[in-house]
C-alpha positions as a printed Julia matrix, in Angstrom:
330×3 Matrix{Float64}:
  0.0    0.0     0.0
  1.3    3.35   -0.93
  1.77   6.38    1.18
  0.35   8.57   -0.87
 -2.03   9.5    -3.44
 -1.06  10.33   -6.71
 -3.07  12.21   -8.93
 -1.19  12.72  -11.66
  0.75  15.69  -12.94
 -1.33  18.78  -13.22
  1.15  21.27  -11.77
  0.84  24.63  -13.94
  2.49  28.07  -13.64
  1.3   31.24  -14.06
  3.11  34.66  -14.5
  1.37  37.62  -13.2
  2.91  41.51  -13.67
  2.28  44.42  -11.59
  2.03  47.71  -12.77
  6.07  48.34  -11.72
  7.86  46.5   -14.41
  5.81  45.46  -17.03
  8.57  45.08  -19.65
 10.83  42.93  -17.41
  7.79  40.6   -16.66
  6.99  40.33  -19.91
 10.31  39.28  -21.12
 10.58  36.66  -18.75
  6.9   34.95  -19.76
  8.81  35.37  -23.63
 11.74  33.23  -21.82
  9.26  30.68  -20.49
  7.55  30.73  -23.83
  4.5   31.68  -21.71
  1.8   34.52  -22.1
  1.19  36.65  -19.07
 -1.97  35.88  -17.07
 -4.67  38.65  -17.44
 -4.91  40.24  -14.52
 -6.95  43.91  -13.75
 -4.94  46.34  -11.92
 -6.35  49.84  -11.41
 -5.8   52.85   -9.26
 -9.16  54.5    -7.6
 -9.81  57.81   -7.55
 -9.15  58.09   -4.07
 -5.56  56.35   -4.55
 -6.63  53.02   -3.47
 -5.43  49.73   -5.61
 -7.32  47.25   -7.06
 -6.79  43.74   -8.18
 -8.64  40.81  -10.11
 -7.55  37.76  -11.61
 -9.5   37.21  -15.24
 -8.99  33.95  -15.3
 -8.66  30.61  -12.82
 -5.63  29.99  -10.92
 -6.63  27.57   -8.72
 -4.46  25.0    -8.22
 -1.35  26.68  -10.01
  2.36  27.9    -8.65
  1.04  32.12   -9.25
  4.31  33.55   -9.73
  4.03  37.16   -9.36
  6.61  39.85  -11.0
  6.78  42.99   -9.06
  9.31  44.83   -7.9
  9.1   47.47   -5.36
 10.05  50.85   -7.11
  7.99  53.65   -8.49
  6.87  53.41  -12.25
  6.52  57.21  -13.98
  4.85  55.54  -16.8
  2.08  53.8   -15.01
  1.82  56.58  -12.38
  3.46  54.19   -9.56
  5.31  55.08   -6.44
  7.23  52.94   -4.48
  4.6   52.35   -1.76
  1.59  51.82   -4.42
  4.4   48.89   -5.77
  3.96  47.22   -2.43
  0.78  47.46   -2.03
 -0.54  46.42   -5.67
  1.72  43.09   -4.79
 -0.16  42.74   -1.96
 -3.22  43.29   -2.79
 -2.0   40.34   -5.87
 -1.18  38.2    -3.33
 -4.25  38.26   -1.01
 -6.4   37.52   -4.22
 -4.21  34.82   -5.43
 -4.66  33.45   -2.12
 -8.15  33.86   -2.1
 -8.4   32.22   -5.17
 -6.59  28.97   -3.85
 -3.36  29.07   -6.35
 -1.7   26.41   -4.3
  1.67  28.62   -4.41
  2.23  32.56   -4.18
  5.21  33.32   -5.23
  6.62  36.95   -5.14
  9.14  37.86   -7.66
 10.42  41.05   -6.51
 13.49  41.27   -7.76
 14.09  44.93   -5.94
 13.55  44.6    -2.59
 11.48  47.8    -1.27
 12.82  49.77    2.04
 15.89  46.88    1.74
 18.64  50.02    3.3
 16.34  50.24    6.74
 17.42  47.11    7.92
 18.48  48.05   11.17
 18.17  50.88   13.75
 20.62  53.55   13.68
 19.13  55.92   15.86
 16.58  55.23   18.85
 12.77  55.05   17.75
 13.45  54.09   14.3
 12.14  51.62   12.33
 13.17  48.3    10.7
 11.11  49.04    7.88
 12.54  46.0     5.7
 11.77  43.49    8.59
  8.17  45.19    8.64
  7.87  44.49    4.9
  8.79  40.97    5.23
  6.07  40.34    8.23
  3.4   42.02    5.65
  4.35  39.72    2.62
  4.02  36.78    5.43
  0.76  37.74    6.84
 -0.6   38.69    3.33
 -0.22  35.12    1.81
  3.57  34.78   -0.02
  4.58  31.24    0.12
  7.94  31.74   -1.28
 10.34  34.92   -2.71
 12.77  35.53   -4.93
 14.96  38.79   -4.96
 17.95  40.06   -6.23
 21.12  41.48   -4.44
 19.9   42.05   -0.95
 21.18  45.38    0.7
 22.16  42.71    3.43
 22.59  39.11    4.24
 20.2   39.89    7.72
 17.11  40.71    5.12
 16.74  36.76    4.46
 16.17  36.07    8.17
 13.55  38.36    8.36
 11.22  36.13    6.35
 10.46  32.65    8.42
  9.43  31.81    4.26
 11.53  30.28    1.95
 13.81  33.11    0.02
 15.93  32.62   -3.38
 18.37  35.19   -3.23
 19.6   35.79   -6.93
 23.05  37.65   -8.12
 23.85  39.95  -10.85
 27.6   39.48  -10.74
 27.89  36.98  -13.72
 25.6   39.32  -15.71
 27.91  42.6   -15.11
 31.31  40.13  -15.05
 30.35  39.54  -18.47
 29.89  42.98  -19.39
 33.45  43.77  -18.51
 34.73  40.64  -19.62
 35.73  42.13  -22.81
 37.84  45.02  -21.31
 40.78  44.51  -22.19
 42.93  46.72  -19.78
 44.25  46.55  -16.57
 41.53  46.27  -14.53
 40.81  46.93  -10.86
 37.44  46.72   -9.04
 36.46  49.25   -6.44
 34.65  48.58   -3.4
 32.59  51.6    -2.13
 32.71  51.21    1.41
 34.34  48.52    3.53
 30.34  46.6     3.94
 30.93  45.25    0.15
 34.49  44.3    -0.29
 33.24  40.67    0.0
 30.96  41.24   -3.22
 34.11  43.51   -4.91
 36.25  40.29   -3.76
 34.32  37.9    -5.74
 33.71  39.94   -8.77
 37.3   40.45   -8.89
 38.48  37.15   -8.6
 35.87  36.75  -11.3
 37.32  38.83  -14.17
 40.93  38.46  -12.5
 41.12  41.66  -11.28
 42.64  43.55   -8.69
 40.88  44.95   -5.99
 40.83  48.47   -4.2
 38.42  50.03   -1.48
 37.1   53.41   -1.0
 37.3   54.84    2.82
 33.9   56.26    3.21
 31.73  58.14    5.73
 28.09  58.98    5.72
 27.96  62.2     8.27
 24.19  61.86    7.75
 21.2   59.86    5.64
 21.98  59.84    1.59
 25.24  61.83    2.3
 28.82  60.47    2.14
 32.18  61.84    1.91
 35.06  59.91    0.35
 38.92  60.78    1.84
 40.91  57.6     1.04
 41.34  55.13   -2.12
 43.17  52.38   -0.26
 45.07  50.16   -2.96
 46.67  50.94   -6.45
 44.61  52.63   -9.19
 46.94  54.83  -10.8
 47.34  54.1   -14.56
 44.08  51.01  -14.21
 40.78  50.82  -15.35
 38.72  51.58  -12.07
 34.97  49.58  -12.0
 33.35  50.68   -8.76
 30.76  47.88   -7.84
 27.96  48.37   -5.77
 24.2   46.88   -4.87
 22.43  50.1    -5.5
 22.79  53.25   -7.21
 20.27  55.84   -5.89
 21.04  59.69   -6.03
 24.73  59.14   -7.17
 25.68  61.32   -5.23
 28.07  58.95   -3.12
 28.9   57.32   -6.28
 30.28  60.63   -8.2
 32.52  61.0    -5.48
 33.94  58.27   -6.07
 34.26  58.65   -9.03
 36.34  62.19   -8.41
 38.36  60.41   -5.84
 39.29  57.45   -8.03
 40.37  60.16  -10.64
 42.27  61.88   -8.37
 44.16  59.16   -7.45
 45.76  58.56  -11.07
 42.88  56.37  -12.62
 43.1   56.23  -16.03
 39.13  54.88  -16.83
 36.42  54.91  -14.48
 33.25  52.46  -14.99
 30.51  51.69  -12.54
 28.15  49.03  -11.97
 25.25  47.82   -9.54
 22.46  45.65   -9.94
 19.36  48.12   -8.96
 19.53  51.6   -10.88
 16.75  53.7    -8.36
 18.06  56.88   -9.57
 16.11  59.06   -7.66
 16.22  62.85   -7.06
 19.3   64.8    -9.44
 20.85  61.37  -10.27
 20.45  62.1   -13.71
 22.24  65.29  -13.88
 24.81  63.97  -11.67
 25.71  61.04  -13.62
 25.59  63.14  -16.92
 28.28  65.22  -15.56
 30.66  62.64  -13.38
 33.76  61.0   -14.56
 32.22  57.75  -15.25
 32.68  56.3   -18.98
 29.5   54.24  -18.61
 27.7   53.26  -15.64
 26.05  49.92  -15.93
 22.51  48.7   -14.43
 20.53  45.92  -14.72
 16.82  46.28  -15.41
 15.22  45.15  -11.95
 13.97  48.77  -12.13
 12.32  50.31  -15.37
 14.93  53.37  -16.35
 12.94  56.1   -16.49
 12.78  58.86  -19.19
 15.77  61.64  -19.5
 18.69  59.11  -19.07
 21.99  60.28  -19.8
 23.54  58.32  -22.77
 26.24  56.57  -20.2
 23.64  54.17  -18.62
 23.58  50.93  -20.05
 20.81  48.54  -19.19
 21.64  44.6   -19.3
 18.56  42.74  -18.47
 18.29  39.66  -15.92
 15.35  38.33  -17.25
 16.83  35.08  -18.2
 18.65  34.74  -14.86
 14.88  35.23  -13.07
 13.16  33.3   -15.87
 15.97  30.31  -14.7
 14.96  30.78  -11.27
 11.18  30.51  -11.79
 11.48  27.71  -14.03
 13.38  25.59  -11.17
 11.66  26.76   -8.53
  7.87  25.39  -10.6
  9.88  21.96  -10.64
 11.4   21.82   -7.37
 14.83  21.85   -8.76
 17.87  23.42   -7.48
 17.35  27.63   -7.17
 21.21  27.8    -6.31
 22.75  25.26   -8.48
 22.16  28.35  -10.88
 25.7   30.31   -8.65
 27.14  27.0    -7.97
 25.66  27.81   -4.73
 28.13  31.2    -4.73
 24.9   33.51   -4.52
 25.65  34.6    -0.92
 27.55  38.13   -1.74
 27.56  39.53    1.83
């Protein structure tokens, strides 16, 4: 006698998008030589969001792409993100898909991960309880701000990387090459992706005297006469990053790149990166670039790498066999 019941194999996934990335979502249903599920998303008049699923998911893996950033294009802010993927989620739930899945490959209010003043918030903990409470059965994200983010889910969490996407990118450089770590929080990442391209690696000494301001004194390590690639997880205002940039020139640098996985680019980053030393500045497109981009961005997409990761996940394959289990960057 067995010890289960088998029923035969009717597993099916579904791809849902959010208003926040549509293009990236749709790109990895073209991967999974899928259509996206119809689902309606609108904004009331009074700023509340609204969900419905047009068709039956019960009984599938709902796999559901949004990432938490503000959308110009489909009038989106960062907090309407979050809620529109919750809102997804409770109705998924509702309408017994017998996985949630949320593919949010930018991980919203990921930098308040900690206190660092009294009476403050750990706003990326609260996130994580919400997504719990909500329905999410499972995520999977992108370059966490920090390792401490995964054990604020009790959930399982995929954590992907976009080092092998930007190693490639700078593959081809044929120079002498040495990789920058902004701070001293991601030489580990700045190790790895130097050891990857056999590079050499250098660190910035950096201090933030207050929120989304940083002075740089020090470039500790040899970049005089190199190509310079400063590395990070995020690129927000650029401020920090232009700095760098200036120091890294000031220290004898003869090219100056940048890279990170999420391009936010909030507030004057624009007009700062238009105007810094930086010969291109590579993203990835976990975040739609909005209009008015200055023509040094460069976009590489990591749909395939997600569209990997979903596929595996649907048939309970290995999620880090994708790294060679080498995802953990911290």
């Amino acid at each position: 006698m067995s010890a289960s019941l088998q029923l035969g194999s009717h597993k099916r996934l579904m791809v849902f998008s959010g208003r926040s990335n549509q293009p990236l979502a749709g790109a990895i249903a073209d991967l999974l030589d899928i259509e996206l599920g119809k689902v309606t998303l609108k904004t009331f008049s009074s700023g509340e969001v609204y969900s419905r699923f047009d068709e039956s998911i019960r009984g599938a893996d709902v796999f559901i792409i949004q990432p938490m950033c503000a959308n110009p294009d489909t009038g989106m802010n960062a907090n309407d993100a979050l809620i529109e993927l919750m809102v997804m989620v409770d109705a998924a739930v509702g309408a017994s898909a017998h996985r949630v899945i949320a593919v949010t490959p930018w991980y919203g209010y990921s930098r308040q991960d900690k206190k660092s003043a009294p009476r403050e918030p750990i706003s990326a903990r609260m996130v994580a309880r919400a997504l719990e409470v909500t329905g999410v059965d499972r995520v999977l994200t992108m370059d966490l701000h920090a390792g401490q983010l995964q054990g604020f889910f009790s959930i399982p969490v995929d954590h992907m990387t976009a080092l092998g996407i930007l190693g490639d990118y700078f593959a081809s450089l044929d120079d002498d090459l040495v990789i920058v770590a902004p701070d001293a929080g991601r030489v580990k990442l700045n190790k790895q992706f130097a050891s990857q391209i056999g590079a050499g690696l250098a660190i910035l000494d950096k201090e933030r005297p207050q929120q989304q301001v940083a002075e740089i004194n020090t470039v500790i390590g040899d970049v005089r006469g190199k190509t310079a690639i400063v590395i990070d997880d995020i690129i927000d205002t650029a401020g920090t990053l232009c700095a760098a940039g200036e120091a890294l020139n000031r220290a004898g640098a003869r090219r100056v790149f940048a890279a990170a996985t999420h391009g936010v680019f909030s507030g004057r980053a624009f007009e700062n990166l238009a105007t810094s030393p930086f010969e291109r500045v590579v993203v990835t497109d976990t975040i739609p670039l909005r209009a008015g981009a200055p023509s040094n961005i460069d976009v590489l997409s990591c749909a395939p790498l997600l569209a990997d990761s979903i596929r595996r996940i649907f048939t309970d394959d290995s999620v880090s066999a994708v790294f060679g289990g080498k995802n953990h960057t911290f």
